[in-house]
Amino acid sequence: MSIVKSKIRTIPDYPKPGILFRDITSLLIDPEAFRLTIAMFVERYQNQGIQKVVAIDARGFIAGAALAFQLGVGFVPVRKKGKLPGKTISEAYALEYGVDHVEIHIDAIEEGEKVVIMDDLIATGGTLEASIKLVQNLKGVIHECATIIDLPDLGGAARIKEKYGINVYSICEFEGH
């Protein structure tokens, strides 16, 4: 875990003053660190009966697609509104100033399919919560949520656990926001 964490750079004041942006691109360009990251997820989920990996637009796609490939299961993108070509359902989530939406194809998950929901990072948990609601609306069974990074000071993982009873597994944590 410390190897993965050491490869994630922090960019201060991005995208606005006071924010410490945790940038996984520095992890992704290191082939050994990226391989280790995916291997940690594979080890956790390989014998759990996972049938689909649901990943959140856009950085969640990177680890999510690699995990789905390694597990030999389907990959389901959760995208920002208007980006999926087929029939979708939508779920709103709160932004700092306003509301946005994410969508999933209505035929992406069959009733009872066991899934992992993946993103690069959990902060307040808004997009992860919206994705949980989408999967639940399609009657998928959420085994766990997975992220590379948790920002526990923002409380998202704890809120997801408390509100939905779903664990959020993260490889590493960073203090602050």
Coordinates of N, CA, C and O in Angstrom, one line a residue:
M1 N 0.8 -1.2 0.0 CA 0.0 0.0 0.0 C 0.9 1.3 0.0 O 0.5 2.2 -0.7
S2 N 2.0 1.2 0.7 CA 2.8 2.4 0.8 C 3.5 2.7 -0.5 O 3.7 3.9 -0.9
I3 N 3.7 1.7 -1.3 CA 4.3 1.9 -2.7 C 3.3 2.6 -3.5 O 3.6 3.6 -4.2
V4 N 2.0 2.2 -3.5 CA 1.0 2.8 -4.3 C 0.8 4.3 -3.8 O 0.9 5.2 -4.7
K5 N 0.7 4.5 -2.6 CA 0.5 5.8 -2.0 C 1.7 6.8 -2.4 O 1.5 7.9 -2.8
S6 N 2.9 6.2 -2.4 CA 4.1 7.1 -2.7 C 4.1 7.5 -4.1 O 4.8 8.5 -4.5
K7 N 3.4 6.8 -5.0 CA 3.4 7.2 -6.4 C 2.3 8.2 -6.8 O 2.2 8.6 -7.9
I8 N 1.4 8.5 -5.8 CA 0.3 9.5 -6.1 C 0.8 10.9 -5.7 O 1.1 11.1 -4.5
R9 N 0.8 11.8 -6.7 CA 1.3 13.1 -6.4 C 0.1 14.0 -5.9 O -1.0 13.8 -6.3
T10 N 0.5 15.0 -5.1 CA -0.5 16.0 -4.6 C -0.2 17.3 -5.3 O 0.9 17.8 -5.3
I11 N -1.3 17.9 -5.9 CA -1.2 19.1 -6.6 C -2.0 20.1 -5.8 O -3.2 20.1 -5.8
P12 N -1.3 21.1 -5.1 CA -2.0 22.1 -4.3 C -2.8 23.1 -5.2 O -2.4 23.4 -6.3
D13 N -3.9 23.5 -4.6 CA -4.7 24.6 -5.2 C -5.3 24.2 -6.6 O -5.4 25.1 -7.5
Y14 N -5.6 23.0 -6.8 CA -6.2 22.5 -8.0 C -7.5 21.7 -7.7 O -7.4 20.8 -6.8
P15 N -8.6 22.0 -8.3 CA -8.9 22.9 -9.3 C -9.2 24.3 -8.8 O -9.4 25.2 -9.6
K16 N -9.1 24.5 -7.5 CA -9.3 25.9 -7.0 C -8.5 26.0 -5.7 O -8.0 25.0 -5.1
P17 N -8.2 27.2 -5.2 CA -7.4 27.4 -4.0 C -7.9 26.7 -2.8 O -9.1 26.6 -2.6
G18 N -7.0 26.1 -2.1 CA -7.3 25.4 -0.9 C -7.5 23.9 -1.1 O -7.5 23.1 -0.1
I19 N -7.6 23.4 -2.3 CA -7.8 22.0 -2.6 C -6.5 21.3 -2.8 O -5.6 21.9 -3.5
L20 N -6.3 20.2 -2.2 CA -5.1 19.3 -2.5 C -5.6 18.2 -3.4 O -6.2 17.2 -2.9
F21 N -5.3 18.3 -4.7 CA -5.7 17.3 -5.7 C -4.8 16.1 -5.6 O -3.6 16.2 -5.8
R22 N -5.4 14.9 -5.4 CA -4.6 13.7 -5.4 C -4.7 13.1 -6.8 O -5.7 12.6 -7.3
D23 N -3.5 13.2 -7.5 CA -3.4 12.9 -8.9 C -2.9 11.5 -9.2 O -1.7 11.2 -8.9
I24 N -3.8 10.6 -9.7 CA -3.3 9.2 -10.0 C -2.5 9.1 -11.3 O -2.0 8.0 -11.5
T25 N -2.4 10.1 -12.1 CA -1.7 10.0 -13.3 C -0.2 9.6 -13.1 O 0.4 8.9 -13.9
S26 N 0.3 10.1 -12.0 CA 1.7 9.8 -11.6 C 1.8 8.3 -11.3 O 2.9 7.7 -11.5
L27 N 0.8 7.7 -10.7 CA 0.7 6.3 -10.4 C 0.6 5.5 -11.7 O 1.3 4.5 -11.9
L28 N -0.2 6.0 -12.6 CA -0.5 5.2 -13.9 C 0.7 5.2 -14.8 O 0.8 4.2 -15.6
I29 N 1.6 6.2 -14.8 CA 2.7 6.1 -15.7 C 3.9 5.2 -15.2 O 4.8 4.9 -15.9
D30 N 3.7 4.8 -13.9 CA 4.7 3.8 -13.4 C 4.2 2.4 -13.6 O 3.2 2.0 -12.8
P31 N 4.7 1.6 -14.5 CA 4.1 0.3 -14.8 C 4.1 -0.6 -13.6 O 3.1 -1.4 -13.5
E32 N 5.1 -0.6 -12.8 CA 5.1 -1.5 -11.6 C 4.1 -1.1 -10.6 O 3.4 -2.0 -10.0
A33 N 4.0 0.2 -10.3 CA 3.0 0.7 -9.3 C 1.6 0.4 -9.8 O 0.7 0.0 -9.1
F34 N 1.3 0.7 -11.1 CA 0.0 0.4 -11.7 C -0.4 -1.0 -11.6 O -1.5 -1.4 -11.2
R35 N 0.6 -1.9 -12.0 CA 0.4 -3.3 -12.0 C 0.1 -3.8 -10.5 O -0.8 -4.6 -10.3
L36 N 0.8 -3.3 -9.6 CA 0.6 -3.6 -8.2 C -0.8 -3.2 -7.7 O -1.5 -3.9 -7.0
T37 N -1.2 -2.0 -8.1 CA -2.5 -1.5 -7.8 C -3.6 -2.4 -8.3 O -4.5 -2.8 -7.5
I38 N -3.6 -2.8 -9.5 CA -4.6 -3.7 -10.1 C -4.5 -5.1 -9.4 O -5.5 -5.7 -9.1
A39 N -3.3 -5.5 -9.2 CA -3.1 -6.9 -8.5 C -3.7 -6.9 -7.2 O -4.3 -7.9 -6.8
M40 N -3.7 -5.8 -6.4 CA -4.3 -5.7 -5.1 C -5.8 -5.9 -5.2 O -6.4 -6.6 -4.4
F41 N -6.4 -5.2 -6.2 CA -7.9 -5.4 -6.4 C -8.2 -6.8 -6.9 O -9.2 -7.4 -6.4
V42 N -7.4 -7.3 -7.8 CA -7.7 -8.7 -8.3 C -7.6 -9.7 -7.1 O -8.5 -10.5 -7.0
E43 N -6.6 -9.6 -6.3 CA -6.5 -10.5 -5.1 C -7.7 -10.4 -4.2 O -8.2 -11.4 -3.7
R44 N -8.2 -9.2 -4.1 CA -9.4 -9.0 -3.2 C -10.6 -9.6 -3.7 O -11.5 -10.1 -3.0
Y45 N -10.8 -9.5 -5.1 CA -12.1 -9.9 -5.7 C -12.1 -11.1 -6.5 O -13.2 -11.6 -6.9
Q46 N -11.0 -11.8 -6.7 CA -10.9 -12.9 -7.7 C -11.8 -14.1 -7.3 O -12.3 -14.8 -8.2
N47 N -12.0 -14.4 -6.0 CA -12.8 -15.5 -5.6 C -14.1 -15.1 -5.0 O -14.6 -15.9 -4.1
Q48 N -14.7 -14.0 -5.3 CA -15.9 -13.5 -4.7 C -17.1 -13.6 -5.5 O -18.2 -13.1 -5.1
G49 N -17.0 -14.2 -6.7 CA -18.2 -14.4 -7.5 C -18.7 -13.1 -8.2 O -19.9 -13.0 -8.6
I50 N -17.8 -12.2 -8.4 CA -18.1 -10.9 -9.0 C -18.5 -11.2 -10.5 O -17.8 -11.9 -11.2
Q51 N -19.5 -10.6 -11.0 CA -20.0 -10.8 -12.4 C -19.8 -9.5 -13.2 O -19.7 -9.6 -14.4
K52 N -19.7 -8.4 -12.6 CA -19.5 -7.1 -13.4 C -18.7 -6.2 -12.5 O -18.8 -6.1 -11.3
V53 N -17.9 -5.3 -13.1 CA -17.2 -4.2 -12.5 C -17.9 -3.0 -13.0 O -17.9 -2.7 -14.3
V54 N -18.5 -2.2 -12.2 CA -19.2 -0.9 -12.5 C -18.2 0.2 -12.2 O -17.7 0.2 -11.0
A55 N -17.8 1.0 -13.2 CA -16.8 2.0 -12.9 C -17.4 3.4 -13.3 O -18.1 3.6 -14.2
I56 N -16.9 4.4 -12.5 CA -17.4 5.8 -12.6 C -16.5 6.6 -13.5 O -15.3 6.6 -13.3
D57 N -17.2 7.4 -14.3 CA -16.6 8.3 -15.3 C -15.7 9.3 -14.5 O -16.2 9.9 -13.5
A58 N -14.6 9.6 -14.9 CA -13.8 9.0 -15.9 C -12.6 8.2 -15.4 O -12.2 7.2 -15.9
R59 N -12.0 8.7 -14.3 CA -10.8 8.0 -13.8 C -11.1 6.6 -13.3 O -10.2 5.7 -13.3
G60 N -12.3 6.4 -12.8 CA -12.7 5.1 -12.4 C -12.6 4.0 -13.5 O -12.4 2.8 -13.2
F61 N -12.8 4.5 -14.7 CA -12.7 3.6 -15.9 C -11.3 2.9 -16.0 O -11.3 1.8 -16.4
I62 N -10.3 3.6 -15.6 CA -8.9 3.1 -15.8 C -8.7 1.8 -15.0 O -8.4 0.7 -15.5
A63 N -8.9 1.9 -13.7 CA -8.7 0.7 -12.8 C -9.8 -0.3 -13.0 O -9.6 -1.5 -13.0
G64 N -11.1 0.3 -13.2 CA -12.2 -0.6 -13.4 C -12.1 -1.5 -14.6 O -12.4 -2.7 -14.5
A65 N -11.7 -1.0 -15.7 CA -11.5 -1.8 -16.9 C -10.4 -2.8 -16.7 O -10.6 -4.0 -17.1
A66 N -9.3 -2.4 -16.1 CA -8.2 -3.4 -15.9 C -8.7 -4.5 -15.0 O -8.3 -5.7 -15.2
L67 N -9.4 -4.2 -13.9 CA -9.9 -5.2 -13.0 C -10.9 -6.1 -13.7 O -10.8 -7.3 -13.5
A68 N -11.8 -5.6 -14.4 CA -12.8 -6.4 -15.1 C -12.1 -7.4 -16.1 O -12.4 -8.6 -16.1
F69 N -11.1 -6.9 -16.8 CA -10.3 -7.7 -17.7 C -9.6 -8.9 -16.9 O -9.7 -10.0 -17.3
Q70 N -8.9 -8.5 -15.8 CA -8.2 -9.5 -15.1 C -9.1 -10.6 -14.4 O -8.8 -11.7 -14.3
L71 N -10.3 -10.1 -14.0 CA -11.3 -11.1 -13.4 C -12.1 -11.9 -14.5 O -12.7 -12.8 -14.2
G72 N -12.0 -11.4 -15.7 CA -12.8 -12.1 -16.8 C -14.3 -11.8 -16.7 O -15.1 -12.7 -17.0
V73 N -14.6 -10.6 -16.3 CA -16.0 -10.3 -16.1 C -16.4 -9.0 -16.9 O -15.5 -8.4 -17.5
G74 N -17.7 -8.7 -17.0 CA -18.1 -7.5 -17.8 C -17.7 -6.2 -17.1 O -17.6 -6.1 -15.9
F75 N -17.6 -5.2 -17.9 CA -17.3 -3.8 -17.5 C -18.5 -3.0 -17.8 O -19.0 -3.0 -18.9
V76 N -19.0 -2.2 -16.8 CA -20.1 -1.3 -17.0 C -19.7 0.1 -16.7 O -19.4 0.4 -15.5
P77 N -19.8 1.0 -17.7 CA -19.5 2.4 -17.4 C -20.7 3.2 -16.8 O -21.8 3.0 -17.3
V78 N -20.4 3.9 -15.8 CA -21.4 4.9 -15.3 C -20.8 6.3 -15.8 O -19.7 6.6 -15.4
R79 N -21.6 6.9 -16.6 CA -21.1 8.1 -17.3 C -21.9 9.4 -16.9 O -23.0 9.3 -16.4
K80 N -21.3 10.5 -17.2 CA -22.0 11.7 -17.0 C -23.2 11.8 -18.0 O -23.1 11.2 -19.1
K81 N -24.2 12.6 -17.6 CA -25.4 12.6 -18.4 C -25.2 13.0 -19.9 O -24.4 13.8 -20.2
G82 N -25.8 12.2 -20.7 CA -25.8 12.5 -22.2 C -24.6 11.8 -22.9 O -24.5 12.0 -24.1
K83 N -23.8 11.0 -22.2 CA -22.7 10.4 -22.9 C -22.9 8.9 -23.3 O -22.1 8.4 -24.1
L84 N -24.0 8.3 -22.8 CA -24.2 6.9 -23.2 C -25.3 6.9 -24.4 O -26.3 7.6 -24.3
P85 N -25.1 6.1 -25.4 CA -25.9 6.1 -26.6 C -27.3 5.4 -26.4 O -28.2 5.7 -27.1
G86 N -27.3 4.4 -25.6 CA -28.5 3.6 -25.4 C -29.5 4.1 -24.4 O -29.3 5.2 -23.9
K87 N -30.5 3.4 -24.1 CA -31.5 3.8 -23.1 C -30.9 3.7 -21.7 O -30.3 2.7 -21.4
T88 N -31.1 4.8 -21.0 CA -30.4 4.9 -19.7 C -31.4 5.2 -18.6 O -32.5 5.7 -18.8
I89 N -30.9 5.0 -17.3 CA -31.5 5.6 -16.1 C -30.5 6.6 -15.6 O -29.3 6.4 -15.8
S90 N -31.0 7.6 -14.9 CA -30.1 8.7 -14.4 C -30.3 8.9 -12.9 O -31.4 8.6 -12.3
E91 N -29.3 9.4 -12.3 CA -29.3 9.7 -10.8 C -28.6 11.0 -10.6 O -27.5 11.2 -11.1
A92 N -29.2 11.8 -9.8 CA -28.6 13.1 -9.5 C -27.6 13.0 -8.3 O -27.8 12.1 -7.4
Y93 N -26.6 13.9 -8.2 CA -25.8 14.0 -7.1 C -25.4 15.4 -6.9 O -25.4 16.2 -7.8
A94 N -25.1 15.8 -5.7 CA -24.8 17.2 -5.3 C -23.3 17.5 -5.6 O -22.4 16.8 -5.4
L95 N -23.2 18.7 -6.2 CA -21.9 19.3 -6.4 C -21.8 20.4 -5.4 O -22.7 20.8 -4.7
E96 N -20.6 21.0 -5.3 CA -20.4 22.1 -4.3 C -21.4 23.2 -4.6 O -22.0 23.8 -3.7
Y97 N -21.6 23.5 -5.9 CA -22.6 24.6 -6.3 C -23.5 24.0 -7.4 O -23.3 24.1 -8.5
G98 N -24.5 23.2 -6.9 CA -25.5 22.7 -7.9 C -25.6 21.2 -7.8 O -25.2 20.6 -6.9
V99 N -26.1 20.7 -8.9 CA -26.4 19.2 -9.1 C -25.9 18.8 -10.4 O -26.0 19.5 -11.4
D100 N -25.4 17.5 -10.5 CA -25.1 16.9 -11.7 C -25.7 15.5 -11.8 O -26.4 15.1 -10.8
H101 N -25.6 14.8 -12.9 CA -26.2 13.5 -13.0 C -25.2 12.5 -13.6 O -24.4 12.9 -14.4
V102 N -25.4 11.2 -13.2 CA -24.7 10.1 -13.9 C -25.8 9.2 -14.4 O -26.9 9.1 -13.9
E103 N -25.4 8.4 -15.4 CA -26.3 7.5 -16.0 C -25.7 6.1 -16.3 O -24.4 6.0 -16.3
I104 N -26.5 5.1 -16.4 CA -26.1 3.8 -16.7 C -27.1 3.2 -17.7 O -28.3 3.6 -17.7
H105 N -26.6 2.4 -18.7 CA -27.6 1.7 -19.6 C -28.5 0.8 -18.8 O -28.1 0.1 -17.9
I106 N -29.8 0.7 -19.2 CA -30.8 0.0 -18.5 C -30.5 -1.5 -18.6 O -31.0 -2.3 -17.8
D107 N -29.8 -2.0 -19.6 CA -29.5 -3.4 -19.8 C -28.1 -3.8 -19.4 O -27.6 -4.9 -19.7
A108 N -27.4 -2.9 -18.6 CA -26.0 -3.2 -18.2 C -25.9 -4.2 -17.2 O -24.9 -4.9 -17.1
I109 N -26.9 -4.4 -16.3 CA -26.8 -5.3 -15.1 C -28.1 -6.1 -15.1 O -29.2 -5.5 -15.1
E110 N -28.0 -7.4 -15.0 CA -29.2 -8.2 -14.8 C -29.5 -8.3 -13.3 O -28.6 -8.3 -12.5
E111 N -30.8 -8.5 -13.1 CA -31.2 -8.7 -11.7 C -30.4 -9.8 -11.0 O -30.2 -10.9 -11.5
G112 N -29.9 -9.5 -9.8 CA -29.1 -10.4 -9.0 C -27.7 -10.5 -9.3 O -26.9 -11.2 -8.6
E113 N -27.2 -9.8 -10.4 CA -25.7 -9.9 -10.7 C -24.9 -9.2 -9.6 O -25.3 -8.2 -9.1
K114 N -23.8 -9.9 -9.2 CA -23.0 -9.4 -8.1 C -21.9 -8.5 -8.8 O -21.2 -8.9 -9.7
V115 N -21.8 -7.2 -8.2 CA -20.9 -6.2 -8.8 C -20.0 -5.6 -7.8 O -20.3 -5.6 -6.6
V116 N -18.9 -5.1 -8.2 CA -18.1 -4.1 -7.5 C -18.2 -2.8 -8.2 O -18.1 -2.7 -9.4
I117 N -18.4 -1.7 -7.4 CA -18.4 -0.4 -8.0 C -17.0 0.2 -7.7 O -16.6 0.2 -6.6
M118 N -16.4 0.8 -8.8 CA -15.0 1.3 -8.7 C -14.9 2.7 -9.1 O -15.5 3.2 -10.1
D119 N -14.1 3.5 -8.4 CA -13.7 4.8 -8.7 C -12.3 5.0 -8.3 O -11.7 4.2 -7.6
D120 N -11.7 6.1 -8.7 CA -10.3 6.4 -8.4 C -10.2 6.9 -6.9 O -9.2 6.5 -6.2
L121 N -11.2 7.6 -6.5 CA -11.1 8.3 -5.2 C -12.5 8.5 -4.6 O -13.4 8.7 -5.3
I122 N -12.6 8.4 -3.3 CA -13.8 8.7 -2.6 C -13.5 9.9 -1.6 O -12.6 9.9 -0.8
A123 N -14.3 11.0 -1.8 CA -14.2 12.1 -1.0 C -15.5 12.2 -0.1 O -15.6 11.6 0.9
T124 N -16.5 13.0 -0.6 CA -17.7 13.1 0.1 C -18.6 11.9 -0.3 O -19.6 11.6 0.4
G125 N -18.4 11.2 -1.4 CA -19.1 10.0 -1.8 C -20.3 10.3 -2.7 O -21.1 9.4 -2.9
G126 N -20.5 11.5 -3.2 CA -21.7 11.8 -4.0 C -21.8 11.0 -5.2 O -22.9 10.5 -5.5
T127 N -20.8 10.9 -6.0 CA -20.9 10.1 -7.3 C -21.0 8.6 -7.0 O -21.7 7.9 -7.7
L128 N -20.3 8.2 -5.9 CA -20.4 6.8 -5.6 C -21.8 6.5 -5.1 O -22.4 5.4 -5.4
E129 N -22.4 7.3 -4.3 CA -23.8 7.1 -3.8 C -24.7 7.1 -5.0 O -25.6 6.2 -5.1
A130 N -24.6 8.0 -6.0 CA -25.5 8.0 -7.2 C -25.3 6.7 -7.9 O -26.3 6.1 -8.4
S131 N -24.1 6.2 -8.0 CA -23.8 4.9 -8.7 C -24.4 3.7 -8.0 O -25.0 2.8 -8.6
I132 N -24.4 3.8 -6.7 CA -25.0 2.7 -5.9 C -26.5 2.7 -6.2 O -27.1 1.6 -6.4
K133 N -27.1 3.8 -6.2 CA -28.6 3.9 -6.5 C -28.9 3.4 -7.9 O -29.9 2.7 -8.1
L134 N -28.0 3.7 -8.9 CA -28.3 3.2 -10.2 C -28.2 1.6 -10.2 O -29.1 1.0 -10.8
V135 N -27.2 1.1 -9.6 CA -27.1 -0.4 -9.6 C -28.3 -1.0 -8.8 O -28.8 -2.0 -9.3
Q136 N -28.6 -0.4 -7.7 CA -29.8 -0.9 -7.0 C -31.1 -0.8 -7.8 O -31.9 -1.7 -7.7
N137 N -31.2 0.3 -8.6 CA -32.4 0.4 -9.4 C -32.5 -0.7 -10.5 O -33.6 -1.1 -10.9
L138 N -31.3 -1.2 -10.9 CA -31.3 -2.3 -11.9 C -31.3 -3.7 -11.2 O -31.2 -4.7 -11.8
K139 N -31.4 -3.6 -9.8 CA -31.5 -4.8 -9.0 C -30.2 -5.7 -9.0 O -30.2 -6.9 -8.8
G140 N -29.1 -5.0 -9.2 CA -27.8 -5.6 -9.0 C -27.5 -5.7 -7.5 O -28.0 -5.0 -6.7
V141 N -26.6 -6.7 -7.2 CA -26.1 -6.9 -5.8 C -24.7 -6.3 -5.7 O -23.8 -6.8 -6.3
I142 N -24.6 -5.3 -4.8 CA -23.3 -4.7 -4.6 C -22.5 -5.4 -3.6 O -22.9 -5.4 -2.4
H143 N -21.4 -6.0 -4.0 CA -20.5 -6.7 -3.1 C -19.7 -5.7 -2.3 O -19.6 -5.9 -1.0
E144 N -19.2 -4.7 -2.9 CA -18.3 -3.7 -2.3 C -18.1 -2.6 -3.2 O -18.2 -2.8 -4.4
C145 N -17.7 -1.5 -2.7 CA -17.2 -0.4 -3.5 C -15.7 -0.3 -3.3 O -15.2 -0.7 -2.3
A146 N -15.0 0.1 -4.4 CA -13.5 0.1 -4.3 C -12.9 1.4 -4.9 O -13.4 1.8 -6.0
T147 N -12.0 1.9 -4.2 CA -11.3 3.1 -4.7 C -9.8 2.9 -4.5 O -9.4 2.2 -3.6
I148 N -9.0 3.6 -5.2 CA -7.5 3.7 -5.0 C -7.3 4.5 -3.7 O -6.5 4.1 -2.9
I149 N -8.0 5.6 -3.6 CA -7.7 6.6 -2.6 C -9.0 6.9 -1.8 O -10.1 7.1 -2.4
D150 N -8.9 7.0 -0.5 CA -9.9 7.5 0.4 C -9.4 8.8 1.1 O -8.3 8.9 1.5
L151 N -10.3 9.8 1.1 CA -10.1 11.0 1.9 C -11.0 11.0 3.1 O -12.1 11.5 3.1
P152 N -10.6 10.2 4.1 CA -11.5 10.0 5.3 C -12.0 11.2 6.0 O -13.1 11.2 6.6
D153 N -11.2 12.3 5.9 CA -11.7 13.6 6.6 C -13.0 14.1 6.0 O -13.7 14.9 6.6
L154 N -13.3 13.7 4.7 CA -14.5 14.2 4.1 C -15.7 13.2 4.3 O -16.8 13.6 4.0
G155 N -15.4 12.1 4.9 CA -16.5 11.2 5.4 C -17.3 10.4 4.4 O -18.3 9.8 4.8
G156 N -16.9 10.3 3.2 CA -17.7 9.6 2.2 C -17.8 8.1 2.4 O -18.9 7.6 2.4
A157 N -16.7 7.5 2.7 CA -16.7 6.0 2.9 C -17.6 5.7 4.2 O -18.3 4.7 4.1
A158 N -17.4 6.4 5.2 CA -18.2 6.2 6.4 C -19.7 6.4 6.2 O -20.5 5.6 6.7
R159 N -20.0 7.4 5.4 CA -21.4 7.7 5.1 C -22.0 6.6 4.3 O -23.2 6.1 4.5
I160 N -21.3 6.1 3.3 CA -21.8 5.0 2.4 C -22.0 3.7 3.3 O -23.0 3.1 3.2
K161 N -21.1 3.4 4.2 CA -21.2 2.3 5.1 C -22.4 2.4 6.0 O -23.2 1.5 6.1
E162 N -22.6 3.6 6.5 CA -23.7 3.8 7.5 C -25.0 3.9 6.8 O -26.0 3.2 7.2
K163 N -25.1 4.5 5.6 CA -26.4 4.7 4.9 C -26.8 3.5 4.1 O -28.0 3.2 4.1
Y164 N -25.9 2.7 3.5 CA -26.2 1.6 2.6 C -25.7 0.3 3.1 O -26.1 -0.7 2.6
G165 N -24.9 0.3 4.2 CA -24.3 -1.0 4.7 C -23.3 -1.6 3.7 O -23.1 -2.8 3.7
I166 N -22.7 -0.8 2.8 CA -21.8 -1.2 1.8 C -20.4 -0.7 2.2 O -20.2 0.5 2.4
N167 N -19.5 -1.7 2.2 CA -18.1 -1.3 2.6 C -17.4 -0.6 1.4 O -17.7 -1.0 0.2
V168 N -16.6 0.4 1.7 CA -15.7 1.0 0.7 C -14.3 0.6 1.0 O -13.7 1.0 2.0
Y169 N -13.7 -0.2 0.1 CA -12.3 -0.7 0.2 C -11.4 0.3 -0.5 O -11.7 0.6 -1.7
S170 N -10.4 0.8 0.1 CA -9.4 1.7 -0.5 C -8.0 1.2 -0.2 O -7.7 0.8 0.9
I171 N -7.2 1.4 -1.2 CA -5.8 1.0 -1.1 C -5.0 1.9 -0.2 O -4.2 1.5 0.6
C172 N -5.3 3.2 -0.3 CA -4.6 4.2 0.6 C -5.5 5.3 1.0 O -6.5 5.5 0.4
E173 N -5.0 6.0 2.0 CA -5.8 7.2 2.5 C -4.9 8.4 2.5 O -3.6 8.3 2.7
F174 N -5.5 9.6 2.4 CA -4.8 10.8 2.5 C -5.6 11.7 3.4 O -6.8 11.8 3.3
E175 N -4.9 12.4 4.3 CA -5.6 13.4 5.2 C -5.9 14.6 4.4 O -5.3 14.9 3.3
G176 N -6.9 15.4 4.9 CA -7.3 16.6 4.2 C -8.3 16.4 3.1 O -9.0 15.4 3.1
H177 N -8.3 17.4 2.3 CA -9.3 17.3 1.2 C -8.7 17.7 -0.2 O -7.6 18.2 -0.2

